[in-house]
Tab-separated table of C-alpha atoms in Angstrom:
chain	number	residue	atom	x	y	z
T	1	MET	CA	239.549	29.389	-156.901
T	2	LYS	CA	235.976	30.629	-156.959
T	3	VAL	CA	233.956	31.143	-160.138
T	4	LYS	CA	230.394	32.251	-160.778
T	5	VAL	CA	228.231	30.187	-163.108
T	6	LYS	CA	225.081	31.314	-164.912
T	7	TYR	CA	222.482	29.299	-166.834
T	8	PHE	CA	219.999	30.840	-169.238
T	9	ALA	CA	216.737	29.811	-170.914
T	10	SER	CA	216.328	26.042	-171.424
T	11	MET	CA	219.722	25.503	-169.781
T	12	ARG	CA	218.357	27.064	-166.576
T	13	ASP	CA	215.336	24.746	-166.733
T	14	ARG	CA	217.638	21.754	-167.226
T	15	MET	CA	219.910	22.732	-164.313
T	16	GLY	CA	217.031	23.759	-162.067
T	17	LYS	CA	218.753	27.029	-161.176
T	18	GLY	CA	219.906	30.274	-162.757
T	19	ASP	CA	223.281	30.636	-161.102
T	20	GLU	CA	225.683	29.200	-158.570
T	21	GLU	CA	229.167	29.715	-157.176
T	22	LEU	CA	231.757	26.997	-157.470
T	23	GLU	CA	235.148	26.219	-155.984
T	24	LEU	CA	237.513	24.802	-158.647
T	25	GLN	CA	241.147	23.731	-158.802
T	26	GLU	CA	243.602	26.220	-160.276
T	27	GLY	CA	243.879	25.743	-164.042
T	28	ALA	CA	240.460	24.149	-164.428
T	29	THR	CA	238.828	24.683	-167.826
T	30	ILE	CA	235.169	25.192	-168.684
T	31	ALA	CA	234.978	21.492	-169.602
T	32	ASP	CA	236.198	20.678	-166.047
T	33	LEU	CA	233.621	23.048	-164.599
T	34	TRP	CA	230.814	21.346	-166.528
T	35	GLN	CA	231.878	17.953	-165.165
T	36	ALA	CA	231.690	19.403	-161.672
T	37	VAL	CA	228.112	20.631	-162.126
T	38	SER	CA	226.523	17.847	-164.210
T	39	GLN	CA	226.743	14.117	-164.865
T	40	GLU	CA	225.389	14.644	-168.351
T	41	VAL	CA	227.213	15.456	-171.555
T	42	LEU	CA	226.911	19.143	-172.416
T	43	PRO	CA	224.284	19.441	-175.186
T	44	GLU	CA	226.102	19.792	-178.475
T	45	ASN	CA	224.852	23.214	-179.485
T	46	THR	CA	225.394	24.850	-176.064
T	47	LEU	CA	227.132	28.227	-176.142
T	48	VAL	CA	229.616	29.232	-173.447
T	49	ALA	CA	230.892	32.631	-172.396
T	50	VAL	CA	233.474	33.775	-169.873
T	51	ASN	CA	233.102	37.285	-168.502
T	52	MET	CA	230.487	37.992	-171.162
T	53	GLU	CA	232.653	37.001	-174.144
T	54	TYR	CA	232.042	33.886	-176.222
T	55	THR	CA	234.677	31.198	-175.800
T	56	ASP	CA	235.008	27.398	-175.911
T	57	LEU	CA	235.267	24.542	-173.451
T	58	SER	CA	239.069	24.502	-173.386
T	59	HIS	CA	239.159	28.020	-171.920
T	60	PRO	CA	241.189	27.980	-168.655
T	61	LEU	CA	239.431	29.752	-165.794
T	62	LYS	CA	240.733	32.096	-163.143
T	63	GLU	CA	239.551	33.419	-159.791
T	64	GLY	CA	236.369	35.443	-160.033
T	65	ASP	CA	235.465	34.494	-163.620
T	66	GLU	CA	231.797	34.535	-164.613
T	67	VAL	CA	230.966	31.542	-166.786
T	68	ALA	CA	227.678	31.227	-168.665
T	69	PHE	CA	226.006	28.280	-170.426
T	70	PHE	CA	223.096	28.830	-172.766
T	71	PRO	CA	221.277	27.381	-175.785
T	72	PRO	CA	221.386	28.871	-179.318
T	73	VAL	CA	220.096	32.419	-179.246
T	74	THR	CA	216.690	33.380	-180.632
T	75	GLY	CA	216.400	37.151	-180.351
T	76	GLY	CA	215.395	39.675	-182.967
A	1	MET	CA	225.572	55.114	-181.359
A	2	LYS	CA	222.701	54.025	-179.166
A	3	ILE	CA	222.116	50.523	-177.824
A	4	VAL	CA	219.075	49.915	-175.635
A	5	VAL	CA	217.654	46.724	-174.167
A	6	GLN	CA	214.344	47.522	-172.499
A	7	GLU	CA	211.152	46.000	-171.151
A	8	GLY	CA	208.801	48.726	-172.263
A	9	LEU	CA	206.953	48.891	-175.564
A	10	PHE	CA	208.531	51.337	-177.985
A	11	ASP	CA	207.528	53.068	-181.214
A	12	PRO	CA	210.341	52.249	-183.643
A	13	TRP	CA	209.526	55.046	-186.094
A	14	ALA	CA	209.387	57.669	-183.366
A	15	GLU	CA	212.700	56.353	-181.981
A	16	VAL	CA	214.414	56.672	-185.353
A	17	ALA	CA	212.985	60.149	-185.931
A	18	ALA	CA	214.069	61.379	-182.486
A	19	TYR	CA	217.552	59.900	-182.692
A	20	GLN	CA	218.126	61.314	-186.159
A	21	ARG	CA	216.922	64.760	-185.115
A	22	ASP	CA	219.109	64.832	-181.996
A	23	HIS	CA	222.273	63.093	-183.183
A	24	LEU	CA	222.780	63.202	-186.934
A	25	PRO	CA	224.490	66.315	-188.336
A	26	ALA	CA	222.445	67.930	-191.114
A	27	GLY	CA	223.239	67.211	-194.733
A	28	LYS	CA	225.809	64.427	-194.240
A	29	HIS	CA	223.812	61.207	-194.451
A	30	GLY	CA	222.378	60.240	-197.816
A	31	GLY	CA	221.044	56.800	-196.940
A	32	THR	CA	219.235	55.434	-193.912
A	33	VAL	CA	218.214	51.787	-193.649
A	34	VAL	CA	215.972	50.607	-190.844
A	35	PHE	CA	214.965	47.079	-189.969
A	36	VAL	CA	212.094	46.446	-187.566
A	37	GLY	CA	211.276	42.964	-186.349
A	38	THR	CA	207.669	42.606	-185.236
A	39	MET	CA	206.070	39.761	-183.332
A	40	ARG	CA	203.901	37.526	-185.513
A	41	ASP	CA	201.020	35.410	-184.230
A	42	PHE	CA	202.490	32.302	-185.932
A	43	ASN	CA	205.953	30.720	-185.969
A	44	ASP	CA	207.477	27.374	-186.958
A	45	GLY	CA	204.039	25.905	-187.682
A	46	TYR	CA	202.493	27.131	-184.416
A	47	GLU	CA	199.401	29.287	-184.964
A	48	GLY	CA	197.580	31.601	-182.606
A	49	ILE	CA	200.583	32.507	-180.474
A	50	ARG	CA	199.275	34.728	-177.700
A	51	ALA	CA	202.484	36.119	-176.240
A	52	MET	CA	206.140	35.452	-175.805
A	53	PHE	CA	208.712	36.128	-173.163
A	54	LEU	CA	212.149	37.359	-174.142
A	55	GLU	CA	215.010	36.612	-171.780
A	56	HIS	CA	218.513	38.036	-172.126
A	57	TYR	CA	221.906	38.037	-170.442
A	58	PRO	CA	222.093	41.502	-168.856
A	59	GLY	CA	225.487	43.014	-169.506
A	60	MET	CA	226.653	40.562	-172.150
A	61	THR	CA	223.763	41.399	-174.494
A	62	GLU	CA	224.487	45.121	-174.475
A	63	ARG	CA	228.234	44.568	-174.755
A	64	HIS	CA	227.796	42.202	-177.669
A	65	LEU	CA	225.485	44.597	-179.542
A	66	GLU	CA	227.897	47.491	-179.016
A	67	LYS	CA	230.764	45.500	-180.436
A	68	VAL	CA	228.746	44.439	-183.466
A	69	CYS	CA	227.679	48.013	-184.176
A	70	GLN	CA	231.257	49.220	-183.840
A	71	ASP	CA	232.406	46.505	-186.259
A	72	ALA	CA	229.718	47.504	-188.744
A	73	MET	CA	230.567	51.208	-188.460
A	74	GLU	CA	234.219	50.553	-189.243
A	75	ARG	CA	233.660	47.985	-191.950
A	76	TRP	CA	231.093	49.974	-193.956
A	77	ASP	CA	232.019	53.553	-193.132
A	78	VAL	CA	228.707	54.040	-191.368
A	79	LEU	CA	228.015	57.450	-189.796
A	80	ASP	CA	225.854	56.239	-186.920
A	81	CYS	CA	223.675	53.366	-185.837
A	82	MET	CA	221.074	52.427	-183.287
A	83	VAL	CA	219.686	49.195	-181.872
A	84	VAL	CA	216.658	48.901	-179.591
A	85	HIS	CA	215.584	45.441	-178.409
A	86	ARG	CA	212.810	44.509	-176.054
A	87	VAL	CA	212.883	41.894	-173.335
A	88	GLY	CA	210.139	40.546	-171.084
A	89	GLU	CA	206.611	39.894	-172.253
A	90	ILE	CA	205.776	40.766	-175.848
A	91	ARG	CA	202.464	40.418	-177.675
A	92	PRO	CA	201.671	39.897	-181.368
A	93	ASP	CA	202.071	42.972	-183.557
A	94	GLU	CA	204.443	44.630	-181.063
A	95	PRO	CA	207.929	45.580	-182.241
A	96	ILE	CA	210.732	43.402	-180.885
A	97	VAL	CA	213.819	44.943	-182.411
A	98	LEU	CA	214.882	48.035	-184.301
A	99	VAL	CA	218.172	48.431	-186.179
A	100	ALA	CA	218.851	51.775	-187.873
A	101	VAL	CA	221.962	52.689	-189.854
A	102	TRP	CA	222.926	56.047	-191.359
A	103	SER	CA	225.602	56.413	-194.019
A	104	GLU	CA	226.591	58.530	-197.007
A	105	HIS	CA	225.456	55.978	-199.568
A	106	ARG	CA	222.756	53.371	-199.579
A	107	ALA	CA	224.840	50.277	-200.297
A	108	MET	CA	226.788	50.670	-197.054
A	109	ALA	CA	223.645	51.269	-195.049
A	110	PHE	CA	221.940	48.144	-196.430
A	111	ASP	CA	225.001	45.963	-195.876
A	112	ALA	CA	225.644	47.243	-192.363
A	113	CYS	CA	222.003	47.002	-191.251
A	114	ARG	CA	221.724	43.442	-192.504
A	115	PHE	CA	225.015	42.498	-190.883
A	116	ILE	CA	223.851	43.845	-187.518
A	117	ILE	CA	220.462	42.114	-187.526
A	118	ASN	CA	221.981	38.846	-188.770
A	119	ASP	CA	224.586	38.911	-186.026
A	120	LEU	CA	221.959	39.864	-183.461
A	121	LYS	CA	219.787	36.924	-184.494
A	122	SER	CA	222.619	34.407	-184.468
A	123	ARG	CA	224.922	35.652	-181.679
A	124	ALA	CA	223.312	38.151	-179.277
A	125	PRO	CA	222.206	36.428	-176.060
A	126	PHE	CA	218.398	36.630	-176.248
A	127	TRP	CA	215.993	33.694	-175.902
A	128	LYS	CA	212.302	33.485	-176.768
A	129	ARG	CA	209.704	31.455	-174.907
A	130	GLU	CA	206.371	31.318	-176.715
A	131	ALA	CA	202.930	30.842	-175.219
A	132	THR	CA	201.147	28.704	-177.833
A	133	PRO	CA	197.639	27.205	-177.515
A	134	GLN	CA	199.502	23.924	-176.706
A	135	GLY	CA	201.490	25.499	-173.857
A	136	GLU	CA	204.822	27.211	-173.433
A	137	ARG	CA	207.920	26.331	-175.402
A	138	TRP	CA	211.434	27.690	-175.808
A	139	VAL	CA	212.013	28.645	-179.422
A	140	GLU	CA	214.950	26.478	-180.393
A	141	HIS	CA	216.423	28.234	-183.360
A	142	ASN	CA	216.045	31.361	-185.424
A	143	THR	CA	215.353	31.196	-189.134
A	144	GLN	CA	218.561	31.691	-191.072
A	145	ASP	CA	218.900	34.582	-193.460
A	146	PRO	CA	220.095	32.907	-196.662
A	147	ASN	CA	222.087	36.046	-197.407
A	148	ALA	CA	223.686	36.223	-193.971
A	149	ALA	CA	227.022	38.000	-194.215
R	1	MET	CA	200.574	49.307	-201.921
R	2	LYS	CA	201.054	53.058	-201.936
R	3	ILE	CA	203.011	55.056	-204.521
R	4	VAL	CA	203.195	58.808	-204.122
R	5	VAL	CA	205.131	61.431	-206.050
R	6	GLN	CA	204.695	64.783	-204.347
R	7	GLU	CA	206.095	68.295	-204.077
R	8	GLY	CA	205.584	68.759	-200.357
R	9	LEU	CA	208.045	67.894	-197.619
R	10	PHE	CA	207.164	64.662	-195.821
R	11	ASP	CA	208.175	62.926	-192.605
R	12	PRO	CA	209.233	59.436	-193.698
R	13	TRP	CA	208.930	57.888	-190.232
R	14	ALA	CA	205.445	59.272	-189.687
R	15	GLU	CA	204.442	58.033	-193.157
R	16	VAL	CA	205.638	54.511	-192.401
R	17	ALA	CA	203.942	54.494	-189.003
R	18	ALA	CA	200.628	55.718	-190.424
R	19	TYR	CA	200.631	53.335	-193.381
R	20	GLN	CA	201.470	50.372	-191.177
R	21	ARG	CA	198.746	51.277	-188.683
R	22	ASP	CA	196.102	51.700	-191.381
R	23	HIS	CA	196.983	48.951	-193.853
R	24	LEU	CA	198.955	46.083	-192.347
R	25	PRO	CA	196.950	43.321	-190.670
R	26	ALA	CA	198.131	42.690	-187.103
R	27	GLY	CA	200.541	39.865	-186.378
R	28	LYS	CA	201.359	38.851	-189.962
R	29	HIS	CA	204.528	40.793	-190.800
R	30	GLY	CA	207.731	39.813	-189.035
R	31	GLY	CA	210.178	42.036	-190.877
R	32	THR	CA	209.971	45.601	-192.131
R	33	VAL	CA	212.821	47.220	-194.038
R	34	VAL	CA	212.775	50.924	-194.774
R	35	PHE	CA	215.158	52.923	-196.915
R	36	VAL	CA	215.181	56.711	-196.722
R	37	GLY	CA	217.283	58.794	-199.094
R	38	THR	CA	218.105	62.222	-197.696
R	39	MET	CA	219.607	65.200	-199.481
R	40	ARG	CA	223.255	65.762	-198.668
R	41	ASP	CA	225.018	69.117	-198.935
R	42	PHE	CA	227.795	67.541	-201.053
R	43	ASN	CA	227.796	65.307	-204.144
R	44	ASP	CA	230.318	64.205	-206.778
R	45	GLY	CA	232.978	66.519	-205.370
R	46	TYR	CA	230.683	69.546	-205.156
R	47	GLU	CA	230.495	71.029	-201.650
R	48	GLY	CA	228.002	73.446	-200.135
R	49	ILE	CA	225.070	72.490	-202.317
R	50	ARG	CA	222.234	74.829	-201.364
R	51	ALA	CA	219.275	73.181	-203.042
R	52	MET	CA	218.257	70.943	-205.859
R	53	PHE	CA	215.312	70.689	-208.168
R	54	LEU	CA	213.818	67.300	-208.971
R	55	GLU	CA	211.982	66.905	-212.243
R	56	HIS	CA	209.947	63.854	-213.242
R	57	TYR	CA	207.784	62.506	-216.055
R	58	PRO	CA	204.261	62.718	-214.613
R	59	GLY	CA	202.387	59.529	-215.309
R	60	MET	CA	205.326	57.406	-216.412
R	61	THR	CA	207.101	57.798	-213.063
R	62	GLU	CA	204.130	56.566	-211.034
R	63	ARG	CA	203.396	53.776	-213.494
R	64	HIS	CA	207.018	52.638	-213.439
R	65	LEU	CA	207.179	52.623	-209.625
R	66	GLU	CA	203.935	50.649	-209.394
R	67	LYS	CA	205.251	48.010	-211.761
R	68	VAL	CA	208.508	47.699	-209.844
R	69	CYS	CA	206.691	47.307	-206.535
R	70	GLN	CA	204.388	44.680	-208.031
R	71	ASP	CA	207.405	42.793	-209.385
R	72	ALA	CA	209.079	42.911	-205.964
R	73	MET	CA	205.934	41.770	-204.167
R	74	GLU	CA	205.624	38.718	-206.410
R	75	ARG	CA	209.294	37.851	-206.508
R	76	TRP	CA	209.889	38.001	-202.734
R	77	ASP	CA	206.491	37.171	-201.315
R	78	VAL	CA	206.215	40.649	-199.856
R	79	LEU	CA	203.036	41.529	-197.918
R	80	ASP	CA	202.964	45.219	-198.748
R	81	CYS	CA	205.148	48.088	-199.860
R	82	MET	CA	205.209	51.838	-200.120
R	83	VAL	CA	207.202	54.410	-202.063
R	84	VAL	CA	207.106	58.164	-201.524
R	85	HIS	CA	209.281	60.393	-203.700
R	86	ARG	CA	209.519	64.147	-203.757
R	87	VAL	CA	209.794	66.392	-206.776
R	88	GLY	CA	210.366	70.136	-207.061
R	89	GLU	CA	212.752	72.074	-204.859
R	90	ILE	CA	214.521	70.137	-202.124
R	91	ARG	CA	216.994	71.417	-199.544
R	92	PRO	CA	219.823	69.643	-197.712
R	93	ASP	CA	218.759	67.323	-194.919
R	94	GLU	CA	215.259	66.914	-196.384
R	95	PRO	CA	214.083	63.423	-197.295
R	96	ILE	CA	213.900	62.696	-201.022
R	97	VAL	CA	212.638	59.148	-201.133
R	98	LEU	CA	211.147	56.516	-198.851
R	99	VAL	CA	210.847	52.813	-199.673
R	100	ALA	CA	209.176	50.561	-197.095
R	101	VAL	CA	208.631	46.819	-197.413
R	102	TRP	CA	206.738	44.471	-195.097
R	103	SER	CA	207.144	40.701	-195.211
R	104	GLU	CA	207.040	37.607	-193.031
R	105	HIS	CA	210.806	37.241	-192.845
R	106	ARG	CA	213.633	39.705	-192.942
R	107	ALA	CA	215.589	38.317	-195.901
R	108	MET	CA	212.716	38.957	-198.309
R	109	ALA	CA	212.158	42.452	-196.950
R	110	PHE	CA	215.842	43.388	-197.356
R	111	ASP	CA	216.047	41.949	-200.871
R	112	ALA	CA	212.817	43.539	-202.037
R	113	CYS	CA	213.584	46.970	-200.532
R	114	ARG	CA	217.014	47.024	-202.126
R	115	PHE	CA	215.599	45.894	-205.462
R	116	ILE	CA	213.022	48.691	-205.446
R	117	ILE	CA	215.443	51.489	-204.566
R	118	ASN	CA	218.042	50.205	-207.044
R	119	ASP	CA	215.482	50.098	-209.814
R	120	LEU	CA	214.155	53.518	-208.813
R	121	LYS	CA	217.657	55.002	-208.983
R	122	SER	CA	218.500	53.437	-212.326
R	123	ARG	CA	215.160	53.364	-214.186
R	124	ALA	CA	212.473	55.631	-212.685
R	125	PRO	CA	212.205	58.885	-214.664
R	126	PHE	CA	213.452	61.499	-212.191
R	127	TRP	CA	216.221	64.036	-212.833
R	128	LYS	CA	218.135	66.207	-210.380
R	129	ARG	CA	219.412	69.712	-211.021
R	130	GLU	CA	221.716	70.963	-208.271
R	131	ALA	CA	222.360	74.550	-207.241
R	132	THR	CA	226.073	74.541	-206.375
R	133	PRO	CA	228.160	77.593	-205.409
R	134	GLN	CA	229.455	77.420	-209.037
R	135	GLY	CA	225.951	77.538	-210.530
R	136	GLU	CA	223.310	75.061	-211.552
R	137	ARG	CA	224.046	71.683	-213.098
R	138	TRP	CA	222.106	68.604	-214.108
R	139	VAL	CA	223.340	65.609	-212.142
R	140	GLU	CA	224.510	63.247	-214.865
R	141	HIS	CA	224.465	59.869	-213.214
R	142	ASN	CA	223.549	58.155	-209.992
R	143	THR	CA	226.092	56.214	-207.973
R	144	GLN	CA	225.785	52.500	-208.650
R	145	ASP	CA	224.971	50.139	-205.828
R	146	PRO	CA	227.661	47.473	-206.195
R	147	ASN	CA	225.119	44.941	-204.959
R	148	ALA	CA	222.415	46.006	-207.390
R	149	ALA	CA	220.111	43.099	-208.115
L	1	MET	CA	200.027	60.286	-238.528
L	2	LYS	CA	200.401	62.616	-235.560
L	3	VAL	CA	202.589	61.876	-232.526
L	4	LYS	CA	203.374	63.836	-229.367
L	5	VAL	CA	207.009	64.264	-228.357
L	6	LYS	CA	208.323	65.141	-224.906
L	7	TYR	CA	211.821	66.157	-223.791
L	8	PHE	CA	212.963	66.074	-220.179
L	9	ALA	CA	215.827	67.534	-218.127
L	10	SER	CA	219.015	68.240	-220.144
L	11	MET	CA	217.265	66.958	-223.272
L	12	ARG	CA	214.690	69.756	-222.931
L	13	ASP	CA	217.515	72.317	-222.573
L	14	ARG	CA	219.191	70.894	-225.684
L	15	MET	CA	215.980	70.986	-227.750
L	16	GLY	CA	214.900	74.377	-226.426
L	17	LYS	CA	211.392	73.040	-225.697
L	18	GLY	CA	209.568	70.531	-223.504
L	19	ASP	CA	207.174	69.075	-226.046
L	20	GLU	CA	205.888	69.300	-229.604
L	21	GLU	CA	203.519	67.568	-231.985
L	22	LEU	CA	204.777	66.025	-235.175
L	23	GLU	CA	203.321	64.720	-238.429
L	24	LEU	CA	205.118	61.533	-239.522
L	25	GLN	CA	204.741	59.001	-242.320
L	26	GLU	CA	202.969	55.742	-241.479
L	27	GLY	CA	205.455	53.154	-240.208
L	28	ALA	CA	208.021	55.700	-239.009
L	29	THR	CA	210.199	54.530	-236.109
L	30	ILE	CA	211.587	56.523	-233.190
L	31	ALA	CA	214.882	56.788	-235.093
L	32	ASP	CA	212.969	58.400	-237.966
L	33	LEU	CA	211.248	60.745	-235.536
L	34	TRP	CA	214.587	61.865	-234.112
L	35	GLN	CA	215.879	62.638	-237.612
L	36	ALA	CA	212.814	64.786	-238.145
L	37	VAL	CA	213.409	66.873	-235.005
L	38	SER	CA	217.213	67.191	-234.926
L	39	GLN	CA	220.252	67.347	-237.224
L	40	GLU	CA	222.395	65.921	-234.442
L	41	VAL	CA	223.079	62.328	-233.523
L	42	LEU	CA	221.021	61.260	-230.515
L	43	PRO	CA	223.350	61.286	-227.472
L	44	GLU	CA	224.426	57.716	-226.799
L	45	ASN	CA	222.945	57.291	-223.320
L	46	THR	CA	219.549	58.838	-224.171
L	47	LEU	CA	216.536	56.859	-222.967
L	48	VAL	CA	213.371	56.620	-225.016
L	49	ALA	CA	209.823	55.728	-224.030
L	50	VAL	CA	206.611	55.285	-225.983
L	51	ASN	CA	203.350	55.755	-224.111
L	52	MET	CA	205.318	55.769	-220.849
L	53	GLU	CA	207.077	52.429	-221.426
L	54	TYR	CA	210.782	52.118	-222.133
L	55	THR	CA	211.592	51.023	-225.653
L	56	ASP	CA	214.311	51.448	-228.305
L	57	LEU	CA	214.852	53.437	-231.478
L	58	SER	CA	213.554	50.717	-233.783
L	59	HIS	CA	210.072	50.929	-232.217
L	60	PRO	CA	207.469	51.631	-234.991
L	61	LEU	CA	205.084	54.452	-234.091
L	62	LYS	CA	201.381	54.794	-234.554
L	63	GLU	CA	198.821	57.612	-234.526
L	64	GLY	CA	198.581	59.358	-231.168
L	65	ASP	CA	201.697	57.845	-229.596
L	66	GLU	CA	203.514	59.830	-226.930
L	67	VAL	CA	207.271	59.573	-227.394
L	68	ALA	CA	209.723	60.801	-224.745
L	69	PHE	CA	213.477	61.437	-224.903
L	70	PHE	CA	215.462	61.902	-221.718
L	71	PRO	CA	218.933	61.503	-220.191
L	72	PRO	CA	219.896	58.810	-217.632
L	73	VAL	CA	217.702	59.095	-214.560
L	74	THR	CA	219.009	60.472	-211.259
L	75	GLY	CA	216.214	60.160	-208.707
L	76	GLY	CA	216.286	58.659	-205.244
């Protein structure tokens, strides 16, 4: 299945890109996705969202999902 | 309810006045509480900050703010509310964010306004990069409101 | 600091904008909290209120408000604050009171603004007489803010 | 000694006047003043001020003081 991945702020700098598309096995979780895109451990305070809703690493993905990784927010 | 994420400079007081005039029925709201966050020229021990750049997650940011405002309106019986937040380049003394809440009584308006800005600062996907005299840096965390709901 | 008790109608958002432009140094305040109390056309079970008359104790009112603002500025490290309150005849949907507080961080501005309006409502010598469809009446008590400081 | 007395809002309606001047004995308190101006017991929630500062009925008065009686406040 195909998923879209987005990186924001310092996470984009770390990954060297703002987004990518990935082919994953059915039933893959966000933790699996991270292993596919990086050798490094996900920084502890990283936030993850699927289809623009906050979730956690155990979230199982499906075809067409948009996954985002980003650091703690600093708006306002 | 109005949620706007925009690049352009805005006048928070004119925004509140215009929204109230156009959208609030006369004689029903007794209390309005407005929070405006303005860019300072110092932060976290850095002085002389010249500018910052605010990034966001288009789509998720707006959706998140809408949900928070809806939550606040239900929880505190709020009549209406409004959030305006800038993105892109911002300079000291420019407004960054406006949160306005209208309700019958003041306690609800204070509680709801504070809830919205606290959630915005801790959960809405915005990120600040500051241009300090020592170079650019991503701001790593927001100050916590000790009375965060 | 600006404390005004006046008969004339005022535009709270224009007042805040003008005061901020003329009196707040650029780049130092990060959070502004404004409370505006507006006249409703209902109160305490009375509907269709046409007007009210606000009486005060000239001299003591201003002195009391000044002291409260000074207290708030010291207690919460507030940069500046402003109170405008009307007296005389007021009609529904007109602003009655404005409290604006500027500080470095939002928590202080929220706490100080709420403290000032709570004190104003419980201790500043103002009295409302309402013209209801059943005749005139002195309003006997203000609603309590359950989070009064 | 002479003192000025002011009545506001429903207290003015009750007294039938907004202010008066009174001659009192040296050392008189606000409670004494009230007895001099009214046969009735002071309504329980009445607020009192001397020279524009809140105080209580035991406050001893002096020449030229301005005393005010008024009901609970309802501004804002």
